Tab-separated table of N, CA and C in Angstrom:
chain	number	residue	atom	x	y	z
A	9	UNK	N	124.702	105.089	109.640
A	9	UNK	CA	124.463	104.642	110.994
A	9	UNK	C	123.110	105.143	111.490
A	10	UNK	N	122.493	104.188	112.068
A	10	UNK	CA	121.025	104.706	112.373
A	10	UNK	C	120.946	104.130	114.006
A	11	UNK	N	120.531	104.756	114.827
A	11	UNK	CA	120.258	104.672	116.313
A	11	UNK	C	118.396	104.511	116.517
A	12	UNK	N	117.826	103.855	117.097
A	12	UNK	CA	116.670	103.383	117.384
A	12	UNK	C	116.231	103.167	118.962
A	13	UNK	N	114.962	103.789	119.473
A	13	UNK	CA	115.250	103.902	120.836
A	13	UNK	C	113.444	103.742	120.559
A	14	UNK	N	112.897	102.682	121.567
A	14	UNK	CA	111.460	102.572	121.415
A	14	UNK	C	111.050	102.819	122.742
A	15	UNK	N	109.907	103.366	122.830
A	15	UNK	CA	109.031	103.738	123.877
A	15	UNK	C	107.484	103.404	124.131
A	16	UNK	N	106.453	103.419	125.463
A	16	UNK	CA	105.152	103.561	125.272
A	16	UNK	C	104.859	101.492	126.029
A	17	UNK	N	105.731	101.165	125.610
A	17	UNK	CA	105.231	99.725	126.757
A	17	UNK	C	104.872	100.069	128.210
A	18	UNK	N	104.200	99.154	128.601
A	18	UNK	CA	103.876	98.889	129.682
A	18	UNK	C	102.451	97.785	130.157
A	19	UNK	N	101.985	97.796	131.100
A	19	UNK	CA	101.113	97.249	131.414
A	19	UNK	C	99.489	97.598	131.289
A	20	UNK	N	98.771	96.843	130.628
A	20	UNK	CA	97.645	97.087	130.081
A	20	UNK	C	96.885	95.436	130.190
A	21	UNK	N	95.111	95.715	130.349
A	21	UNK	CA	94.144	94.811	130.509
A	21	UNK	C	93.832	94.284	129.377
A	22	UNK	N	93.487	93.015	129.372
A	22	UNK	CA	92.913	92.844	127.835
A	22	UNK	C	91.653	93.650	127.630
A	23	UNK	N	91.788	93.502	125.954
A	23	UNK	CA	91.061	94.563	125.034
A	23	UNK	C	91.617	95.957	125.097
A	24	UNK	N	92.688	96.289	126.152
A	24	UNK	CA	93.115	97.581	125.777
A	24	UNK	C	93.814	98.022	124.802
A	25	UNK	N	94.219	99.115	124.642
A	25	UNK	CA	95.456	100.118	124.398
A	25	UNK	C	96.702	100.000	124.394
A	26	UNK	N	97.708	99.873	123.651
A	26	UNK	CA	98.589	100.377	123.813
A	26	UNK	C	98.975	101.534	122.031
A	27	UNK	N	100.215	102.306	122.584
A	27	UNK	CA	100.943	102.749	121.318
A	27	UNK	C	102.693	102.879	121.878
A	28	UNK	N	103.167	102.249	120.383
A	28	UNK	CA	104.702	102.086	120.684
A	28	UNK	C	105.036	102.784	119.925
A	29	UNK	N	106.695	103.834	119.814
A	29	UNK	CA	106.780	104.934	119.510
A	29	UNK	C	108.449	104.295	119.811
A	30	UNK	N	108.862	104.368	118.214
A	30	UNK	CA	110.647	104.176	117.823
A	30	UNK	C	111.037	106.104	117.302
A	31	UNK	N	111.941	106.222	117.948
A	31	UNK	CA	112.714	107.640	117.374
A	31	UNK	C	114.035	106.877	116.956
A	32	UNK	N	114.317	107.853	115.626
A	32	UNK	CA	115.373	107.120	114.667
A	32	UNK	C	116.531	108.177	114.527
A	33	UNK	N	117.578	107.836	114.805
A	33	UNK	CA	119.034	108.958	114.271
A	33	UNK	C	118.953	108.531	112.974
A	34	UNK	N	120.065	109.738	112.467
A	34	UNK	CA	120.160	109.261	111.417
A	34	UNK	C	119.625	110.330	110.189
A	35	UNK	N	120.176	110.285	108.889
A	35	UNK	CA	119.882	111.916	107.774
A	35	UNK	C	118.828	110.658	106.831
A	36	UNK	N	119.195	109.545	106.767
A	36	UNK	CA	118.610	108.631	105.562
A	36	UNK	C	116.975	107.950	106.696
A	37	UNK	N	116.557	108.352	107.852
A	37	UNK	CA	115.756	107.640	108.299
A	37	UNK	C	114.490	107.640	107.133
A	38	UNK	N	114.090	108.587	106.395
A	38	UNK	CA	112.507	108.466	105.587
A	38	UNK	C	112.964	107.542	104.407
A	39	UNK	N	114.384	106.948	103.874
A	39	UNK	CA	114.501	106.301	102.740
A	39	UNK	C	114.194	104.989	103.409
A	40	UNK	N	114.092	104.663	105.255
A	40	UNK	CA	114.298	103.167	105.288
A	40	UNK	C	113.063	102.760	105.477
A	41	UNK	N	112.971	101.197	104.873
A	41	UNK	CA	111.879	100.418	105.617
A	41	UNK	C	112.297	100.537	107.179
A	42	UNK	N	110.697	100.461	108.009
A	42	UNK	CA	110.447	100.447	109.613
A	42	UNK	C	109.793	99.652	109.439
A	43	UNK	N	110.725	98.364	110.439
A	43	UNK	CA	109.452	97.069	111.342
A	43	UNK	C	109.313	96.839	112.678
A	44	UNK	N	108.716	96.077	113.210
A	44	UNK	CA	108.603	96.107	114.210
A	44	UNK	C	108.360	94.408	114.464
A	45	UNK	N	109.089	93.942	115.543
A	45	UNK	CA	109.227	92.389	115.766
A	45	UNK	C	108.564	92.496	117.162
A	46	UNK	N	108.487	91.357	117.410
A	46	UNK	CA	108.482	90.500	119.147
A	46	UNK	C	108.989	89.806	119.378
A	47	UNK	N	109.527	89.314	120.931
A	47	UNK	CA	110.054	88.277	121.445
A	47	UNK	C	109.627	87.823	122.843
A	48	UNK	N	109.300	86.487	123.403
A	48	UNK	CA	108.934	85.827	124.238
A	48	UNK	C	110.223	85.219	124.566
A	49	UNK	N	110.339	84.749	126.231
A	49	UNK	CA	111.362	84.026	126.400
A	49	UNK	C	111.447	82.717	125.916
A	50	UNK	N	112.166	81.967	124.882
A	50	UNK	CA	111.804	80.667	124.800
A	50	UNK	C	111.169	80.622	122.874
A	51	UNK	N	111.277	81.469	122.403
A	51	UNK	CA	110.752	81.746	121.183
A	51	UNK	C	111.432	82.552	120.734
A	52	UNK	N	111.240	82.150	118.940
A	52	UNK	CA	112.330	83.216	117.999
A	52	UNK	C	111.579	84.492	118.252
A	53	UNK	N	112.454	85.092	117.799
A	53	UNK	CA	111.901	86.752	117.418
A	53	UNK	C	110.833	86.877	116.368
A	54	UNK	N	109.501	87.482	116.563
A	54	UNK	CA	108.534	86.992	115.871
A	54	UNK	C	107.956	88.778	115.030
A	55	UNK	N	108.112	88.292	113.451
A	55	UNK	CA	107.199	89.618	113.099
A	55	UNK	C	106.189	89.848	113.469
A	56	UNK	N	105.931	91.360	113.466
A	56	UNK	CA	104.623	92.077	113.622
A	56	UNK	C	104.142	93.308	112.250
A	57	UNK	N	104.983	94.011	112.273
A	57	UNK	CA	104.496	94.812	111.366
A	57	UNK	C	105.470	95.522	110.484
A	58	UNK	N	105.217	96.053	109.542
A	58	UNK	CA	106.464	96.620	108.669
A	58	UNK	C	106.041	97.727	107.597
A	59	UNK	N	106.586	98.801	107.462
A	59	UNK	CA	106.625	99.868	106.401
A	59	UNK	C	107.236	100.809	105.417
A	60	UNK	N	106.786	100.824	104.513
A	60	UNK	CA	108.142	101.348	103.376
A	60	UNK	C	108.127	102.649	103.712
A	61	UNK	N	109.262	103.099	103.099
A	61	UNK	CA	109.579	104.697	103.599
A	61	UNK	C	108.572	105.870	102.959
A	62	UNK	N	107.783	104.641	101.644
A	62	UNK	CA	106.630	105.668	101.029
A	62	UNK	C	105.650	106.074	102.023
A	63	UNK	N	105.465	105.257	102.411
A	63	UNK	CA	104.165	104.750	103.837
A	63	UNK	C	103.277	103.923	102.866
A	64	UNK	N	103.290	104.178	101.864
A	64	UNK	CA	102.316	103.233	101.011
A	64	UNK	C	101.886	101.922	101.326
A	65	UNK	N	103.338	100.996	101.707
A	65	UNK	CA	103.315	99.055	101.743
A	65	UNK	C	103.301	99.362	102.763
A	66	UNK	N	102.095	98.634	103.403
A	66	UNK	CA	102.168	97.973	104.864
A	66	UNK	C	102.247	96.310	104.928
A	67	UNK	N	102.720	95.943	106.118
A	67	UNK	CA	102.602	94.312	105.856
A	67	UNK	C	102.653	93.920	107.488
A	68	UNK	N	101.565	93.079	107.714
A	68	UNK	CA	101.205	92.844	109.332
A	68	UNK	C	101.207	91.309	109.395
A	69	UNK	N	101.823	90.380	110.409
A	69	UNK	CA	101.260	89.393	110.837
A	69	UNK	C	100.197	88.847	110.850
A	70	UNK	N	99.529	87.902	110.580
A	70	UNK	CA	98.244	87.277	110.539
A	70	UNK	C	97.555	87.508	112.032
A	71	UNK	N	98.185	87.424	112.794
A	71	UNK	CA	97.864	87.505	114.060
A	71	UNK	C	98.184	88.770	114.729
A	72	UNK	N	98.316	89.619	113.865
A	72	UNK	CA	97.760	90.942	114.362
A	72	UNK	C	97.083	91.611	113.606
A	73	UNK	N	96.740	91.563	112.333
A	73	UNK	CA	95.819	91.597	111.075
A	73	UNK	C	94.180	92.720	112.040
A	74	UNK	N	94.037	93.333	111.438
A	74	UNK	CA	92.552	94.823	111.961
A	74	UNK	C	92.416	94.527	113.641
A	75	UNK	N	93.929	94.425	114.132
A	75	UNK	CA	94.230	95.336	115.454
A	75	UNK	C	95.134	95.795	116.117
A	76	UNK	N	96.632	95.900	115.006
A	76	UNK	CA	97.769	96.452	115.184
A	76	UNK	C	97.679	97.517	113.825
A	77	UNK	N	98.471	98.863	114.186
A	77	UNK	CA	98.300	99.650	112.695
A	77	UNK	C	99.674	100.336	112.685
A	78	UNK	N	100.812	100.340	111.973
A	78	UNK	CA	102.028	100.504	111.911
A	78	UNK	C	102.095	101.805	111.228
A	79	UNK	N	102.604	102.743	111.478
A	79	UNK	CA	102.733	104.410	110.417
A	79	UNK	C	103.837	105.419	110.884
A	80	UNK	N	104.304	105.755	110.613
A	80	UNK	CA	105.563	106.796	110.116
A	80	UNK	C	105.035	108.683	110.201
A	81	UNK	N	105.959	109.248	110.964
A	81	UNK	CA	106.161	110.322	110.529
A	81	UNK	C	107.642	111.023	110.315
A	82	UNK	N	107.863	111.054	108.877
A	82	UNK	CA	109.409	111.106	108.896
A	82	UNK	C	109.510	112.595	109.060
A	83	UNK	N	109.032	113.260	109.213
A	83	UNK	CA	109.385	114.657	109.897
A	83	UNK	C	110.156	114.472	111.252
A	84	UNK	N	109.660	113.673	112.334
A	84	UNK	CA	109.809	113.827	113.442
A	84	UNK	C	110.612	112.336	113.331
A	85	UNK	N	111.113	111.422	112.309
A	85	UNK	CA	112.353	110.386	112.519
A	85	UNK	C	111.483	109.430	113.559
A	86	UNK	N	110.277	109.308	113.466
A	86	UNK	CA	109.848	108.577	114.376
A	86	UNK	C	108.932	107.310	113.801
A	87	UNK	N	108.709	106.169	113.795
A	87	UNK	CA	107.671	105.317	113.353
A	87	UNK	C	106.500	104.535	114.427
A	88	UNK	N	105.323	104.548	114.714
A	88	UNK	CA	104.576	103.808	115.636
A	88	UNK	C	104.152	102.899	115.503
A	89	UNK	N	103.561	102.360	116.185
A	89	UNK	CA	102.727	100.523	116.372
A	89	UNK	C	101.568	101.248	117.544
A	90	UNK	N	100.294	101.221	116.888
A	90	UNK	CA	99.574	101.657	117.279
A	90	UNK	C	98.480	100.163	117.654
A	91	UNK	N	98.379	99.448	119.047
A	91	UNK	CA	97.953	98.083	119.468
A	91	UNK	C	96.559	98.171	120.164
A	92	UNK	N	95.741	97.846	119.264
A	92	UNK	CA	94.435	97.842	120.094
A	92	UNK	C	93.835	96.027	120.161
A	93	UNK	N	92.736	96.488	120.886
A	93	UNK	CA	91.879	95.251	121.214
A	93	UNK	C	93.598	94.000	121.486
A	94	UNK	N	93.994	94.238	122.877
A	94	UNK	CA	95.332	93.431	123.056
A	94	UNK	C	94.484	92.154	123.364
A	95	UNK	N	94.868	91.072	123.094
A	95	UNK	CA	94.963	89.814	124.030
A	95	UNK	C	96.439	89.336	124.847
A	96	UNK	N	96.533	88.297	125.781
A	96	UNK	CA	97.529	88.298	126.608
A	96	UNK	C	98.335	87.915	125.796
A	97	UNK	N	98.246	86.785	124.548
A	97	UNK	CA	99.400	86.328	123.715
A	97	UNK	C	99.994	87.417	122.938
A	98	UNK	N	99.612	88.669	123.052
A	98	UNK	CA	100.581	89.789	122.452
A	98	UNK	C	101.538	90.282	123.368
A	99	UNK	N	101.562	89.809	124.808
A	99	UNK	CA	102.522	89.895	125.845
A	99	UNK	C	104.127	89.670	125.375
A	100	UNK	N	105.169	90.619	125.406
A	100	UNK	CA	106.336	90.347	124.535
A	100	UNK	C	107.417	91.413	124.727
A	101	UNK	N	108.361	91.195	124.294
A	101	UNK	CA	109.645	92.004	124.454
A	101	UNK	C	109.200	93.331	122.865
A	102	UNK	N	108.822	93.821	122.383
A	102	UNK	CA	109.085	94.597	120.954
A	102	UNK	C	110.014	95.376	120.689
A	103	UNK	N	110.270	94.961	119.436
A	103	UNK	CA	111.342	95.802	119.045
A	103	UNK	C	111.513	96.597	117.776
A	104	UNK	N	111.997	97.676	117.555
A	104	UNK	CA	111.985	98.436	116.508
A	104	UNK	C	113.105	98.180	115.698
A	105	UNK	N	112.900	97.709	114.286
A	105	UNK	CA	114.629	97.746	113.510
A	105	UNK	C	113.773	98.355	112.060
A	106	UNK	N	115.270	98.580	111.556
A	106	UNK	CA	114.956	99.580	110.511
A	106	UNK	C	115.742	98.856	109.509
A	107	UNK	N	115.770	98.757	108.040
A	107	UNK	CA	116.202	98.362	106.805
A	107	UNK	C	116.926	99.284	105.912
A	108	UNK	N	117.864	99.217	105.407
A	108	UNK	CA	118.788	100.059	104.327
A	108	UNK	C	118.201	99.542	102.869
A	109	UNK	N	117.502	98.296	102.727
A	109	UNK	CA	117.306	97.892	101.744
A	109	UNK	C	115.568	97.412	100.955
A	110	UNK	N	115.708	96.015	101.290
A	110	UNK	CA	114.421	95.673	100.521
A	110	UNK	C	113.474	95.788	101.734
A	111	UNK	N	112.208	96.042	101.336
A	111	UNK	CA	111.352	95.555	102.297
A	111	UNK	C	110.982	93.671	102.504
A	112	UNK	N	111.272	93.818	104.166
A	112	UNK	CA	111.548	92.099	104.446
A	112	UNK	C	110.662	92.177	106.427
A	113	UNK	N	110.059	90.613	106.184
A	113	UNK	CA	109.399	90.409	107.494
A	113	UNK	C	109.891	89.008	107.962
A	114	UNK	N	111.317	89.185	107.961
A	114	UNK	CA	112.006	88.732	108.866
A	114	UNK	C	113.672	89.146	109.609
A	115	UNK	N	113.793	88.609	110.413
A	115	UNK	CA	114.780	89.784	111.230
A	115	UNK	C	116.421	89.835	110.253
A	116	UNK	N	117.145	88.854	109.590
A	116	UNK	CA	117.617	89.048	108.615
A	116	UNK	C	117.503	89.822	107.693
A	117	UNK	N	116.374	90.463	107.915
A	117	UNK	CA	116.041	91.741	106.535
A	117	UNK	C	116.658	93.121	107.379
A	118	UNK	N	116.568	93.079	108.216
A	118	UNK	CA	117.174	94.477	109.147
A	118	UNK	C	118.668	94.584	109.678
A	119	UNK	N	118.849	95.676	109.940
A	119	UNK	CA	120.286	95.754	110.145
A	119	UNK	C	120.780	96.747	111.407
A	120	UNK	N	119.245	97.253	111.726
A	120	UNK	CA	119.760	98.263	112.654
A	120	UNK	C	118.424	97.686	113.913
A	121	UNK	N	118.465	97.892	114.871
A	121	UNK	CA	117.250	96.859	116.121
A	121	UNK	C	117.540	98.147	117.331
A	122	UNK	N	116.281	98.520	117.707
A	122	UNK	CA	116.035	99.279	119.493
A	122	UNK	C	116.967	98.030	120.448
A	123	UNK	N	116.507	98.959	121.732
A	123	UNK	CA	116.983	97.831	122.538
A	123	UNK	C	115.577	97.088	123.202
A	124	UNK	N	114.166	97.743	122.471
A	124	UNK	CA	113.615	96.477	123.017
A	124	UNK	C	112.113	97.561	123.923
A	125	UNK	N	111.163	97.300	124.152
A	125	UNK	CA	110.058	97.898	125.361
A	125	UNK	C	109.486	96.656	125.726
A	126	UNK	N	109.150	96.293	126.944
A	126	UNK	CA	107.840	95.256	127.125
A	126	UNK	C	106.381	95.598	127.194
A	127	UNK	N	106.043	94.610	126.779
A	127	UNK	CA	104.653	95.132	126.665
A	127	UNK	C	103.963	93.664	127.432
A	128	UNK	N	103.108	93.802	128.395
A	128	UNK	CA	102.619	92.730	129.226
A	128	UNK	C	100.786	93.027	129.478
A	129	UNK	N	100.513	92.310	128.905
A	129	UNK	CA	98.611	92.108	129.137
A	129	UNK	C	98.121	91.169	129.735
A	130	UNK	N	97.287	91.724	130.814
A	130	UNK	CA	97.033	91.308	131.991
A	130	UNK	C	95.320	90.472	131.438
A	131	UNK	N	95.257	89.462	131.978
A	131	UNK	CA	94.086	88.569	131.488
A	131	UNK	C	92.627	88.883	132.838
């Protein structure tokens, strides 16, 4: 059983800043893949970023490709989404889920999901 609780949304200008910050329960959190999705009202749940428990594989959306950076510290059970240079279409619900198994960038690959931060960029 793994518990997921994300933090660090809020409101930001374009070209800013943000960093999102999942804390994970759980004794097996450094064996799992960590991803991280989005959601808009009116749209599926959309990948963003994803990482193996090595930290080695990273794997990012095209459309967040050298300005989202996804990384792990399993000491502290925690994984981030570190969001720079925002535009407004990164405006979204995010969410943190975690994997028991293969590494996968879509939401069928996960089994455990936060309840969610918004993140809203102001134009």
């Amino acid at each position: 059983q793994v518990q997921l609780v994300e933090s660090g949304g809020g409101l930001v200008q374009a070209g800013g800043s943000l960093r999102l910050s999942c804390v994970a329960s759980g004794r097996t959190f450094s064996t799992y893949t960590m991803g991280w999705f989005r959601q808009t009202p009116g749209k599926e749940r959309e990948f963003v970023a994803c990482i193996s428990w090595s930290t080695s594989n990273t794997y990012y959306a095209d459309s967040v490709k050298g300005r989202f950076t996804i990384s792990r510290d399993n000491a502290k059970n925690t994984v981030y989404l570190q969001m720079n240079s925002l535009k407004p279409e990164d405006t979204a619900v995010y969410y943190c889920a975690a994997s028991s198994w293969v590494v996968s960038t879509t939401p069928q690959g996960y089994n455990y999901w936060g309840q969610g931060t918004q993140v809203t960029v102001a134009s």
